[in-house]
mmCIF file of C-alpha atoms in Angstrom:
data_model
loop_
_atom_site.group_PDB
_atom_site.id
_atom_site.type_symbol
_atom_site.label_atom_id
_atom_site.label_comp_id
_atom_site.label_asym_id
_atom_site.label_seq_id
_atom_site.Cartn_x
_atom_site.Cartn_y
_atom_site.Cartn_z
ATOM 1 C CA MET A 164 -0.220 -0.242 -0.186
ATOM 2 C CA LYS A 165 1.105 3.773 -0.675
ATOM 3 C CA GLU A 166 -0.235 6.675 0.121
ATOM 4 C CA ARG A 167 0.664 10.419 0.553
ATOM 5 C CA PHE A 168 -0.080 12.968 3.255
ATOM 6 C CA THR A 169 -2.364 15.506 1.937
ATOM 7 C CA LYS A 170 -2.465 17.147 5.428
ATOM 8 C CA ILE A 171 -0.420 17.920 8.536
ATOM 9 C CA ASP A 172 -1.650 20.002 11.052
ATOM 10 C CA ASP A 173 0.361 19.449 14.326
ATOM 11 C CA GLU A 174 -1.608 22.018 15.699
ATOM 12 C CA ASN A 175 -4.621 20.834 15.617
ATOM 13 C CA ARG A 176 -3.435 17.113 15.647
ATOM 14 C CA VAL A 177 -4.555 16.369 12.245
ATOM 15 C CA LYS A 178 -3.319 14.141 9.431
ATOM 16 C CA GLU A 179 -4.849 13.755 6.278
ATOM 17 C CA THR A 180 -3.605 10.804 3.784
ATOM 18 C CA GLU A 181 -4.625 9.897 -0.038
ATOM 19 C CA LEU A 182 -4.162 6.520 -0.884
ATOM 20 C CA LEU A 183 -2.122 5.999 -4.180
ATOM 21 C CA GLU A 184 -2.057 1.924 -4.877
ATOM 22 C CA GLY A 185 -2.994 -1.002 -3.145
ATOM 23 C CA GLY A 186 -5.494 -1.592 -0.205
ATOM 24 C CA TYR A 187 -8.907 -0.029 -1.128
ATOM 25 C CA LYS A 188 -8.000 1.361 -4.385
ATOM 26 C CA ASP A 189 -7.013 -2.545 -5.211
ATOM 27 C CA LEU A 190 -11.006 -3.198 -4.570
ATOM 28 C CA GLY A 191 -11.495 -0.438 -7.793
ATOM 29 C CA PHE A 192 -12.229 2.945 -5.741
ATOM 30 C CA ASP A 193 -10.999 5.915 -7.376
ATOM 31 C CA VAL A 194 -10.101 7.818 -4.466
ATOM 32 C CA VAL A 195 -9.649 6.857 -1.000
ATOM 33 C CA ARG A 196 -8.601 9.555 1.920
ATOM 34 C CA THR A 197 -8.140 8.791 5.596
ATOM 35 C CA GLN A 198 -8.575 11.311 8.411
ATOM 36 C CA LEU A 199 -7.067 11.026 12.072
ATOM 37 C CA GLU A 200 -7.577 13.410 14.662
ATOM 38 C CA ILE A 201 -6.237 13.238 18.030
ATOM 39 C CA VAL A 202 -9.184 14.915 20.716
ATOM 40 C CA GLY A 203 -7.304 15.357 24.203
ATOM 41 C CA LYS A 204 -9.605 14.184 27.141
ATOM 42 C CA ASP A 205 -7.040 15.011 30.122
ATOM 43 C CA TRP A 206 -3.654 15.014 30.441
ATOM 44 C CA LYS A 207 -2.645 11.183 30.202
ATOM 45 C CA SER A 208 -5.915 10.241 27.708
ATOM 46 C CA CYS A 209 -7.166 10.959 24.151
ATOM 47 C CA ILE A 210 -9.471 9.970 21.685
ATOM 48 C CA VAL A 211 -8.501 9.086 18.098
ATOM 49 C CA ARG A 212 -11.068 10.159 15.705
ATOM 50 C CA SER A 213 -10.558 8.461 12.445
ATOM 51 C CA THR A 214 -12.752 8.643 9.228
ATOM 52 C CA ILE A 215 -12.146 7.090 5.352
ATOM 53 C CA GLU A 216 -13.759 8.951 2.404
ATOM 54 C CA TYR A 217 -14.061 7.259 -0.914
ATOM 55 C CA GLU A 218 -14.855 7.799 -4.440
ATOM 56 C CA GLY A 219 -15.599 5.147 -7.148
ATOM 57 C CA ASP A 220 -18.266 3.751 -9.189
ATOM 58 C CA GLU A 221 -21.948 2.530 -8.248
ATOM 59 C CA LYS A 222 -21.023 -1.166 -9.094
ATOM 60 C CA LEU A 223 -18.640 -0.865 -5.682
ATOM 61 C CA ALA A 224 -22.007 -0.830 -3.621
ATOM 62 C CA ASP A 225 -21.620 -4.369 -2.040
ATOM 63 C CA VAL A 226 -18.002 -3.745 -1.559
ATOM 64 C CA VAL A 227 -18.465 -0.343 0.409
ATOM 65 C CA SER A 228 -19.763 -2.269 3.608
ATOM 66 C CA HIS A 229 -16.261 -3.677 3.750
ATOM 67 C CA VAL A 230 -14.533 -0.290 4.154
ATOM 68 C CA SER A 231 -13.995 0.376 7.712
ATOM 69 C CA VAL A 232 -11.703 2.037 9.839
ATOM 70 C CA LYS A 233 -10.944 -1.243 12.055
ATOM 71 C CA PRO A 234 -7.692 -1.404 10.898
ATOM 72 C CA LEU A 235 -6.840 2.528 12.032
ATOM 73 C CA GLU A 236 -8.632 1.294 15.637
ATOM 74 C CA MET A 237 -6.582 -1.764 15.685
ATOM 75 C CA MET A 238 -3.233 0.358 15.368
ATOM 76 C CA ALA A 239 -4.443 2.850 17.491
ATOM 77 C CA GLU A 240 -4.861 0.027 20.653
ATOM 78 C CA ILE A 241 -2.030 -1.283 19.824
ATOM 79 C CA ILE A 242 0.064 1.986 20.186
ATOM 80 C CA GLY A 243 -2.020 3.013 23.014
ATOM 81 C CA ASN A 244 -1.147 -0.644 24.720
ATOM 82 C CA HIS A 245 2.889 -0.121 24.095
ATOM 83 C CA LEU A 246 2.533 3.929 24.873
ATOM 84 C CA CYS A 247 1.043 2.437 28.472
ATOM 85 C CA GLN A 248 3.522 -0.212 29.091
ATOM 86 C CA ASN A 249 6.432 1.876 28.301
ATOM 87 C CA LYS A 250 5.397 4.974 30.003
ATOM 88 C CA SER A 251 8.234 5.234 32.599
ATOM 89 C CA THR A 252 10.763 5.411 29.248
ATOM 90 C CA LEU A 253 8.666 8.403 27.594
#
C-alpha cells in the first residue's frame, strides 16, 4: 500500500492521507482518503477520531460495506498499549 500525506496540522493534531495504490484502491475505488484526529481528554488520555472517505463507481455498492476504520482502530489500540507499558521511559 502506498499513500501520501495531504494534510499535516500539528497544532490541531490532524493528519490526512490519500491512498495512491494498494488497499481499497485495489478493490476499484478511485479515491480513498483517511483522516486521523487526536482529541485530548485529559493530561494522560485521548481519543483518536478516524474517518475514511472514498469515491468510486456505483458497481462498488456491495464492496462499500467492507470499507472500515477497523485497521486504524487496531493500530491505535496497539500504540496505546505500547505507550502505557512503556510510560516510564517516555
